[in-house]
PDB file of C-alpha atoms and ligand atoms in Angstrom:
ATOM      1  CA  UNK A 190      64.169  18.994  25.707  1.00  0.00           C
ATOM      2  CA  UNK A 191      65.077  17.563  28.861  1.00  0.00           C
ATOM      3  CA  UNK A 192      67.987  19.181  31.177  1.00  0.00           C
ATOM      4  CA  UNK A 193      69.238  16.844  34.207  1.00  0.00           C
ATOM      5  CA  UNK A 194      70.497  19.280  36.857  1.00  0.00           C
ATOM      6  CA  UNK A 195      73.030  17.912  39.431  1.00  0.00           C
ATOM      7  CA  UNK A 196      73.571  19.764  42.219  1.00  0.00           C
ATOM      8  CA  UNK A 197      73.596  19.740  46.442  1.00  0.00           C
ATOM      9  CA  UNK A 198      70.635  22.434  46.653  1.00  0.00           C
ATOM     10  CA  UNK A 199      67.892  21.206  44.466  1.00  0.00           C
ATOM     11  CA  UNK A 200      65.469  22.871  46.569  1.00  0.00           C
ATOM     12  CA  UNK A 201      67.269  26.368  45.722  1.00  0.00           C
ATOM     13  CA  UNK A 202      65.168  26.030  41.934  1.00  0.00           C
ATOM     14  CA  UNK A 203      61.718  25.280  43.129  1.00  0.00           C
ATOM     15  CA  UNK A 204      61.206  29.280  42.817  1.00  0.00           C
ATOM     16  CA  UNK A 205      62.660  28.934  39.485  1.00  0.00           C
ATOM     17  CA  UNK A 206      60.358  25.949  37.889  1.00  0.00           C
ATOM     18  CA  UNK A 207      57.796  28.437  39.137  1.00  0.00           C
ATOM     19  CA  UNK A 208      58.572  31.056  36.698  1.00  0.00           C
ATOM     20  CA  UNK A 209      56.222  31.311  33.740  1.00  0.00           C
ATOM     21  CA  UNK A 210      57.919  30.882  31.350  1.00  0.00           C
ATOM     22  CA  UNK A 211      59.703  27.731  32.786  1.00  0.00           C
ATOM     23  CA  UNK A 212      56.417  26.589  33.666  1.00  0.00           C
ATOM     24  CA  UNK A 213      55.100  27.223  30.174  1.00  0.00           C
ATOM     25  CA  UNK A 214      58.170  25.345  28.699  1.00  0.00           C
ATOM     26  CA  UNK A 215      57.404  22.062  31.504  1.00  0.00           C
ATOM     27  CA  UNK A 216      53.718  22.122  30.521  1.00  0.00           C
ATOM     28  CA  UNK A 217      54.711  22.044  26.828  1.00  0.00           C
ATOM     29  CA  UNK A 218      56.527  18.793  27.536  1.00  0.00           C
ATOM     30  CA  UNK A 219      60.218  19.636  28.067  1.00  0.00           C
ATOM     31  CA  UNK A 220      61.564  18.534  31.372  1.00  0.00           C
ATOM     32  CA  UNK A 221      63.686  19.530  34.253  1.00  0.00           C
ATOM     33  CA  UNK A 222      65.521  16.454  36.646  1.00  0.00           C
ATOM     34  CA  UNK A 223      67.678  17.049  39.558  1.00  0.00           C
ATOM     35  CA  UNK A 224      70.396  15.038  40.907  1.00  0.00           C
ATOM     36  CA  UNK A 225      71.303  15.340  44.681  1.00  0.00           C
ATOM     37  CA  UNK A 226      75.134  13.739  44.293  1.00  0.00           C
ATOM     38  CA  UNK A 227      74.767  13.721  47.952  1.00  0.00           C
ATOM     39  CA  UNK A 228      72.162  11.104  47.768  1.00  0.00           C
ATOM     40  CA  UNK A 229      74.730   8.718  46.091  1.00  0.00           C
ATOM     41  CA  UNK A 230      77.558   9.681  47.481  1.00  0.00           C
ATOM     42  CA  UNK A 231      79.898   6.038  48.305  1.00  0.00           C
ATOM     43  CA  UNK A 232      81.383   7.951  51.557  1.00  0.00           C
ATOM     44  CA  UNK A 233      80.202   7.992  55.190  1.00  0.00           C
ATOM     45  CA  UNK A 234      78.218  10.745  56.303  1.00  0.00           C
ATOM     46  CA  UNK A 235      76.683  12.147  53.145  1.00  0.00           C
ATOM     47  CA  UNK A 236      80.185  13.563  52.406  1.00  0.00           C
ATOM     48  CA  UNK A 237      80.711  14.851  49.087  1.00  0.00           C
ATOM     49  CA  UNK A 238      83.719  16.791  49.068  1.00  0.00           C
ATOM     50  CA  UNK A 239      87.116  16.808  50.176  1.00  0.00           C
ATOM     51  CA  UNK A 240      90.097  19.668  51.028  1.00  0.00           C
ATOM     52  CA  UNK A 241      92.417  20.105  47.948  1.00  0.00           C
ATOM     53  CA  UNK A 242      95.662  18.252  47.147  1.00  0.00           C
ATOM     54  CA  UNK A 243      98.754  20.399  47.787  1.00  0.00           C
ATOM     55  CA  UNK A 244      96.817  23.061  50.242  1.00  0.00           C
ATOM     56  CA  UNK A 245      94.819  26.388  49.658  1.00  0.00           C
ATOM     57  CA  UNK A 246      91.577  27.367  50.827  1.00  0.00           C
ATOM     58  CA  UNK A 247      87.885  25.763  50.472  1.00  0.00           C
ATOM     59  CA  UNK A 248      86.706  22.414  49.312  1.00  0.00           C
ATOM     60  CA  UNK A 249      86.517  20.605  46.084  1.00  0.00           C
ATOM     61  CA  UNK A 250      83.457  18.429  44.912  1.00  0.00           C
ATOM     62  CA  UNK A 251      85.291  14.985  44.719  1.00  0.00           C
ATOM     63  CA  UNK A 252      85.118  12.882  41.345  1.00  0.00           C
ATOM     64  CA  UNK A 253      84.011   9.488  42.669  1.00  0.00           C
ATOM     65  CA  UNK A 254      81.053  11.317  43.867  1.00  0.00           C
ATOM     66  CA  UNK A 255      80.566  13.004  40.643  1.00  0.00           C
ATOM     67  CA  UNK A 256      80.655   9.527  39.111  1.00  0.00           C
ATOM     68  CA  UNK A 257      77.990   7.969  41.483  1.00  0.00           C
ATOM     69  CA  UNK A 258      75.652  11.080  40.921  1.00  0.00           C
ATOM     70  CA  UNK A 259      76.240  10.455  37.182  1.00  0.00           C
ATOM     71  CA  UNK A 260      75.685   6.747  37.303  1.00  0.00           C
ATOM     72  CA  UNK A 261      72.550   6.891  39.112  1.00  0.00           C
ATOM     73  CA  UNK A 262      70.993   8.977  36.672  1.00  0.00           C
ATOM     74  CA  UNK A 263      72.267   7.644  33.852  1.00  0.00           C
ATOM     75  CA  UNK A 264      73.667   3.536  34.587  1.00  0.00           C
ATOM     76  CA  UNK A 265      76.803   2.963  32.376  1.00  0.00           C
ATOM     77  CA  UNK A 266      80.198   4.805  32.558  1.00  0.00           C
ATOM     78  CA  UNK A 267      79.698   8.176  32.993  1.00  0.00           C
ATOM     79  CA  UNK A 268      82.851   8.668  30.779  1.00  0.00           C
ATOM     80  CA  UNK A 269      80.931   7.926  27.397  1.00  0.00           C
ATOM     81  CA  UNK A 270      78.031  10.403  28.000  1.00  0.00           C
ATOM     82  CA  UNK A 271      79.141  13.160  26.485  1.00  0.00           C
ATOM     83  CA  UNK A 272      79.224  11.074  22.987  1.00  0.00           C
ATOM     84  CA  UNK A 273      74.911  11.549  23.786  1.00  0.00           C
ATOM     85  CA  UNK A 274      74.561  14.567  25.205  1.00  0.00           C
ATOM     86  CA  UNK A 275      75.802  17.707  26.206  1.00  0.00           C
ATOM     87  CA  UNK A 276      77.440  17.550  29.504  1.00  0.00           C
ATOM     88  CA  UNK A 277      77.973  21.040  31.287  1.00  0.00           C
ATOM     89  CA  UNK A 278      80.201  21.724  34.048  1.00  0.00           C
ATOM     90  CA  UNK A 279      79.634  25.483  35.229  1.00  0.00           C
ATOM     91  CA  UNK A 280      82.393  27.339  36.050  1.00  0.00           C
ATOM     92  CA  UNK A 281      84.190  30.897  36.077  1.00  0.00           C
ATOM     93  CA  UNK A 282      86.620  30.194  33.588  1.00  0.00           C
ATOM     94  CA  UNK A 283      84.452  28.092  31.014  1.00  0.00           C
ATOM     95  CA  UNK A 284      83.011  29.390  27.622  1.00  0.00           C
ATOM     96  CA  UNK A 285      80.906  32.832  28.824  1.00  0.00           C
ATOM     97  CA  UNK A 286      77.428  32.108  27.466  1.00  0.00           C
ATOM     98  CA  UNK A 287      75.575  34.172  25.050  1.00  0.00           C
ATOM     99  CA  UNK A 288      72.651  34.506  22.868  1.00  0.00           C
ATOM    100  CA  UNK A 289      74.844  31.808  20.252  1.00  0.00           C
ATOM    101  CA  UNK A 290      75.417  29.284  22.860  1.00  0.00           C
ATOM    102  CA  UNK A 291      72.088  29.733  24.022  1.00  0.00           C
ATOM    103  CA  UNK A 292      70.892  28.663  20.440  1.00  0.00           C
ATOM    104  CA  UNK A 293      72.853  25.764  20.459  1.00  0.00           C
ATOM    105  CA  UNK A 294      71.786  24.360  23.682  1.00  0.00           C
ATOM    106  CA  UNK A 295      68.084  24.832  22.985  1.00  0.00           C
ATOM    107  CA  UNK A 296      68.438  22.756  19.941  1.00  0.00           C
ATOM    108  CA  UNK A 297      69.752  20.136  22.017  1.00  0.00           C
ATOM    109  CA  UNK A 298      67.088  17.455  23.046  1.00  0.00           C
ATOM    110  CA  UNK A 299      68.990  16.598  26.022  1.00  0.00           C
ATOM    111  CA  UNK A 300      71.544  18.137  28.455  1.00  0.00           C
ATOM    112  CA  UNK A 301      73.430  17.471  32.017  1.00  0.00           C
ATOM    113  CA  UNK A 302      74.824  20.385  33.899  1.00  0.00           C
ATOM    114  CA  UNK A 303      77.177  20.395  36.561  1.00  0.00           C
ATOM    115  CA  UNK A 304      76.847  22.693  39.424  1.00  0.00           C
ATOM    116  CA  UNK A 305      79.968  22.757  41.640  1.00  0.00           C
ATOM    117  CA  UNK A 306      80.377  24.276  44.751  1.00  0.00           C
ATOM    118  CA  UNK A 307      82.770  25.710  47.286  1.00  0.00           C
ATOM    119  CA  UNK A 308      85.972  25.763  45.388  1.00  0.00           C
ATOM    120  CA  UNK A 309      84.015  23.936  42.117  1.00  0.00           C
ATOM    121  CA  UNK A 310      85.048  20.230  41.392  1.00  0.00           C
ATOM    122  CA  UNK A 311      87.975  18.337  40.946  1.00  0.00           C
ATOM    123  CA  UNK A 312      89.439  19.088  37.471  1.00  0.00           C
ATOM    124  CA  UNK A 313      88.784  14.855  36.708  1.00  0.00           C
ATOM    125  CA  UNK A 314      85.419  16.106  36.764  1.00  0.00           C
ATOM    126  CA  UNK A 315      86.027  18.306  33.708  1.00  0.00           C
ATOM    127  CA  UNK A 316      88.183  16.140  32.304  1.00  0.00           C
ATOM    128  CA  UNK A 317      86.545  12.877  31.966  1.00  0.00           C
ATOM    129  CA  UNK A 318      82.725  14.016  32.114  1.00  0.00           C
ATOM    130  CA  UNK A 319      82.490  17.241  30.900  1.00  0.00           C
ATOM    131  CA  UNK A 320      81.705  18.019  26.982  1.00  0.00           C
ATOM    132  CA  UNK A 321      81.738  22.013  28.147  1.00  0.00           C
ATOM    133  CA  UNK A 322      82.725  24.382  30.277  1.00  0.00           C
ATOM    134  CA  UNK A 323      79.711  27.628  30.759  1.00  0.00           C
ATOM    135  CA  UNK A 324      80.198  30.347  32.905  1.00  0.00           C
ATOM    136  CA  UNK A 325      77.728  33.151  33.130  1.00  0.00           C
ATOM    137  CA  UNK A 326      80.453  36.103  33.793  1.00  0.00           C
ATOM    138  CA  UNK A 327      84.307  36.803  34.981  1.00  0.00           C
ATOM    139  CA  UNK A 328      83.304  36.564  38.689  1.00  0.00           C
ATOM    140  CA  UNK A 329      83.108  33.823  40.722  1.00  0.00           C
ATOM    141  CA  UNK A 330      79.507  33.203  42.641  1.00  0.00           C
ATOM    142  CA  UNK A 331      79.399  30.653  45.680  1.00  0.00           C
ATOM    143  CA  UNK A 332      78.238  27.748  42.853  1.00  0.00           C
ATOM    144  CA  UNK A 333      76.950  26.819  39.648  1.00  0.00           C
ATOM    145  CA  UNK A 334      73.029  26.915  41.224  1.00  0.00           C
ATOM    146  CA  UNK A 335      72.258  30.964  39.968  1.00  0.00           C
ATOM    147  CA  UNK A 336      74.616  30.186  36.699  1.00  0.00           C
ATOM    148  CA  UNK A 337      72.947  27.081  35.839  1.00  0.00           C
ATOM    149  CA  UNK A 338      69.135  28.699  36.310  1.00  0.00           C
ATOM    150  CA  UNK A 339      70.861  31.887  34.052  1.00  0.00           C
ATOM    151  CA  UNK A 340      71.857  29.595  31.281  1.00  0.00           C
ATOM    152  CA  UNK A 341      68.041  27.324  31.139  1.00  0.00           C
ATOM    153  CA  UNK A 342      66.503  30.759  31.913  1.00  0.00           C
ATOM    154  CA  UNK A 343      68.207  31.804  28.446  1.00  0.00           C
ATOM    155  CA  UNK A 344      68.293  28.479  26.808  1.00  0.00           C
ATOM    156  CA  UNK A 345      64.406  27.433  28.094  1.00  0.00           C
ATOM    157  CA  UNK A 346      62.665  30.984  26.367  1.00  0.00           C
ATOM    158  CA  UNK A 347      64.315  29.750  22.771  1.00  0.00           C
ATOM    159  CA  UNK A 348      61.751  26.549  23.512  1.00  0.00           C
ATOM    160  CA  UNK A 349      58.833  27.282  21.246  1.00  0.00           C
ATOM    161  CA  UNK A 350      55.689  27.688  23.101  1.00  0.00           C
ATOM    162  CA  UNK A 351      57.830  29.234  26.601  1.00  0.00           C
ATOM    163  CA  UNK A 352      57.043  32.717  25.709  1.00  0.00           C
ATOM    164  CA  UNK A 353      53.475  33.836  25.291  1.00  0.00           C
ATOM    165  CA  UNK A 354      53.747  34.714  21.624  1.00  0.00           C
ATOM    166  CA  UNK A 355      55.738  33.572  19.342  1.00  0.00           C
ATOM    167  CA  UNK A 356      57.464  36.631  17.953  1.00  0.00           C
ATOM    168  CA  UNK A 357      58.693  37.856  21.744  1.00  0.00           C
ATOM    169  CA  UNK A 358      62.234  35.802  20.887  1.00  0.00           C
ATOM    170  CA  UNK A 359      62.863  36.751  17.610  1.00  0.00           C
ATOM    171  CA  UNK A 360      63.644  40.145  17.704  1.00  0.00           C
ATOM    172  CA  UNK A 361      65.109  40.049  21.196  1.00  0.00           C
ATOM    173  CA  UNK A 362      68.462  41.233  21.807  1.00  0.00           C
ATOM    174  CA  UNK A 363      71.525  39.751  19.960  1.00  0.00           C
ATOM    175  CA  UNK A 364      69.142  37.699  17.847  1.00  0.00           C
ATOM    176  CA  UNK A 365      69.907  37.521  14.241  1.00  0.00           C
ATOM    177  CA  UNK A 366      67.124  39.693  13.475  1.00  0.00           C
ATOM    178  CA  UNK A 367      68.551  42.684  15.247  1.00  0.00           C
ATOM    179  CA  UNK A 368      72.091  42.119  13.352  1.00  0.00           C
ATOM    180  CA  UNK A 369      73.519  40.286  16.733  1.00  0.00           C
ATOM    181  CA  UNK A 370      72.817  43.896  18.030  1.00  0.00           C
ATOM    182  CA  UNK A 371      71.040  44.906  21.454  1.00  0.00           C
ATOM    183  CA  UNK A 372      67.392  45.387  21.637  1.00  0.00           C
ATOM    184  CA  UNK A 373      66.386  48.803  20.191  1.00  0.00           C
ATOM    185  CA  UNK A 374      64.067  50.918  23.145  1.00  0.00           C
ATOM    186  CA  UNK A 375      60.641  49.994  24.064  1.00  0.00           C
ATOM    187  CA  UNK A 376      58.124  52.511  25.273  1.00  0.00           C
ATOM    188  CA  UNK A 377      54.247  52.242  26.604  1.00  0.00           C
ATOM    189  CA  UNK A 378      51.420  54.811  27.233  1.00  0.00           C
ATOM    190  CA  UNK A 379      51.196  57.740  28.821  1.00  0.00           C
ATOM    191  CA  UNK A 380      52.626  58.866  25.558  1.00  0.00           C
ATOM    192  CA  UNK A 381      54.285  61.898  27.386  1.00  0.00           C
ATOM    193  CA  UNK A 382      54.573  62.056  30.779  1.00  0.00           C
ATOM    194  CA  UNK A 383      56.442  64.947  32.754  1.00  0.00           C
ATOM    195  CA  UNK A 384      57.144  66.406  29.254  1.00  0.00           C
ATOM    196  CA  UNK A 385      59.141  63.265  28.144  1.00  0.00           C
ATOM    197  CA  UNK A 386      57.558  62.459  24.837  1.00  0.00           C
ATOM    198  CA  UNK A 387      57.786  58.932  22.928  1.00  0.00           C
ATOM    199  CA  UNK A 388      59.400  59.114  19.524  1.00  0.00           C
ATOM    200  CA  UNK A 389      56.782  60.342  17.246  1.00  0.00           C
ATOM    201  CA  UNK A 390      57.804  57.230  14.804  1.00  0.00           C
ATOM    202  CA  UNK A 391      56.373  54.922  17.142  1.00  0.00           C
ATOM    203  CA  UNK A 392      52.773  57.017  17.214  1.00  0.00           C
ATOM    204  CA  UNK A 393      53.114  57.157  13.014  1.00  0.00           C
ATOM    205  CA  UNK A 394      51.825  53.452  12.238  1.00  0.00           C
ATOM    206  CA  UNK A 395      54.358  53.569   9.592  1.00  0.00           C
ATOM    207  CA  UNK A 396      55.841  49.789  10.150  1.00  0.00           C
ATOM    208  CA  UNK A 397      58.202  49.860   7.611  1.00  0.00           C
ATOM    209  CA  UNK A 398      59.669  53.087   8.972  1.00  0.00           C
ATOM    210  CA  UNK A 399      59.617  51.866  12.355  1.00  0.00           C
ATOM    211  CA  UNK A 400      61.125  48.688  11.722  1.00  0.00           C
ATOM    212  CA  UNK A 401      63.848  51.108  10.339  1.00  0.00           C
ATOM    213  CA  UNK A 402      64.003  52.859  13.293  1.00  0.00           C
ATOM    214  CA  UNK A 403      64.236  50.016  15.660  1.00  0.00           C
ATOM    215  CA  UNK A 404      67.204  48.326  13.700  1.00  0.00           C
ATOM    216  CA  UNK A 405      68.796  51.705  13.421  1.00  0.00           C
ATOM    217  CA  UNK A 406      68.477  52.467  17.424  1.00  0.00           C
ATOM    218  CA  UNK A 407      69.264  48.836  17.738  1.00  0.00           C
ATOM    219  CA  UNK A 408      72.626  49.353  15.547  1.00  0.00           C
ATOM    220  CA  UNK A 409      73.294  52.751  18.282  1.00  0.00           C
ATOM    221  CA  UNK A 410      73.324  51.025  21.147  1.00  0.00           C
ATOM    222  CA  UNK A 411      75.437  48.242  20.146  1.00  0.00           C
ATOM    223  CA  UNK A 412      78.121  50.867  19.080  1.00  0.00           C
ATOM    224  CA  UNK A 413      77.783  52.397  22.648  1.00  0.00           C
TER     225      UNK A 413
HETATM  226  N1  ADE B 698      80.466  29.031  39.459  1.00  0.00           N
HETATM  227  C1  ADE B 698      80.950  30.011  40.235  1.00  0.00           C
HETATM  228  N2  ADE B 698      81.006  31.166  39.565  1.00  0.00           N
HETATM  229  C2  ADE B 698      80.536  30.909  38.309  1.00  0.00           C
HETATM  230  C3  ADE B 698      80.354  31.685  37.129  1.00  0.00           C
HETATM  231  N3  ADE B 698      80.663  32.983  37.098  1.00  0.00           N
HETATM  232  N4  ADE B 698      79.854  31.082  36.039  1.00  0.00           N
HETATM  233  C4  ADE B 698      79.552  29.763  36.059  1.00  0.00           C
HETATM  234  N5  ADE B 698      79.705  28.980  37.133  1.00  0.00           N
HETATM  235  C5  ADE B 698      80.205  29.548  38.256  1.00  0.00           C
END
């Protein structure tokens, strides 16, 4: 898979790519590009966006420098390339982005997301380039940066080969294997510690019964 990031603070995800996982997903070929759209913007002065039409507060990523950013990394008119790929603008109001979404995406061999800024990006942006609209939560953050590293931190551990075995995504939380549900509790040694025992299940060796266990705690929680 490869994901084209485009957005002012490329330098913000260098701690990311160094993530294991992330790393473990690069090293098994999939790729991660960044776009700087102020390193094509057409304006004087490296600007890249502009005060909004009609008043308010805050700045708005302009669409001709959208467009440049796009055409760089892609040539042609950045209008048709949604018909390829995904194209993701990130955004409060946009689709919230869960464990289905995140399924989707990582069968996707190829994706572009958007990270707006300041006051996010004129609505052209969305209009014209955008096939979707993520956000990561009703709350609006300073950019799409965090929300865009959220959604390939979610989408990147689908990736075969990210995690370090195999089984670690299929049971996770809100997978199909848990009923959608959240992930049933996990406990380690000291068996019992302060008096607080581990469910004697887990000790049994009984898999069966713990697998029983697990999607019945897993069922519990997702009532809560
Ligand atoms: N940009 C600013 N806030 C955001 C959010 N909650 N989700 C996605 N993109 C955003």
């Amino acid at each position: 898979m490869r994901v084209d990031v485009f957005t002012l603070f490329p330098e913000w995800f260098e701690w990311f790519l160094g993530q294991r996982h992330v790393a473990n997903a690069l090293a098994q070929g999939h790729e991660i590009g960044f776009v700087n759209p102020r390193e094509h913007t057409p304006l004087p002065a490296g600007q890249v966006d502009d005060t909004p039409f009609g008043g308010g507060a805050g700045m708005v990523l302009r669409v001709d420098v959208m467009e440049a950013a796009l055409r760089a990394r892609y040539g042609g008119d950045p209008v048709q390339l949604r018909a390829d790929r995904r194209v993701i603008a990130l955004a409060p109001g946009g689709r919230l982005l869960d464990d289905a979404l995140a399924d989707e995406l990582a069968g996707e061999p190829e994706i572009a997301l958007l990270c707006g800024r300041y006051e996010g990006f004129d609505e052209r942006v969305i209009e014209y380039y955008a096939s979707d609209v993520v956000s990561i939560g009703r709350y609006v953050l300073a950019g799409g940066e965090l929300p865009a590293m959220v959604l390939c931190d979610a989408v990147l551990r689908k990736l075969p080969g990210a995690l370090g075995h195999a089984e670690s995504a299929l049971e996770e939380s809100f997978s199909p294997a848990l009923e959608g549900g959240p992930e049933y509790p996990h406990y380690t040694r000291p068996a019992e510690f302060r008096g607080w025992r581990v469910p004697e299940i887990l000790l049994s060796g009984h898999h069966e019964r713990i697998r029983r266990w697990r999607l019945e705690h897993s069922r519990e929680r997702g009532r809560g």
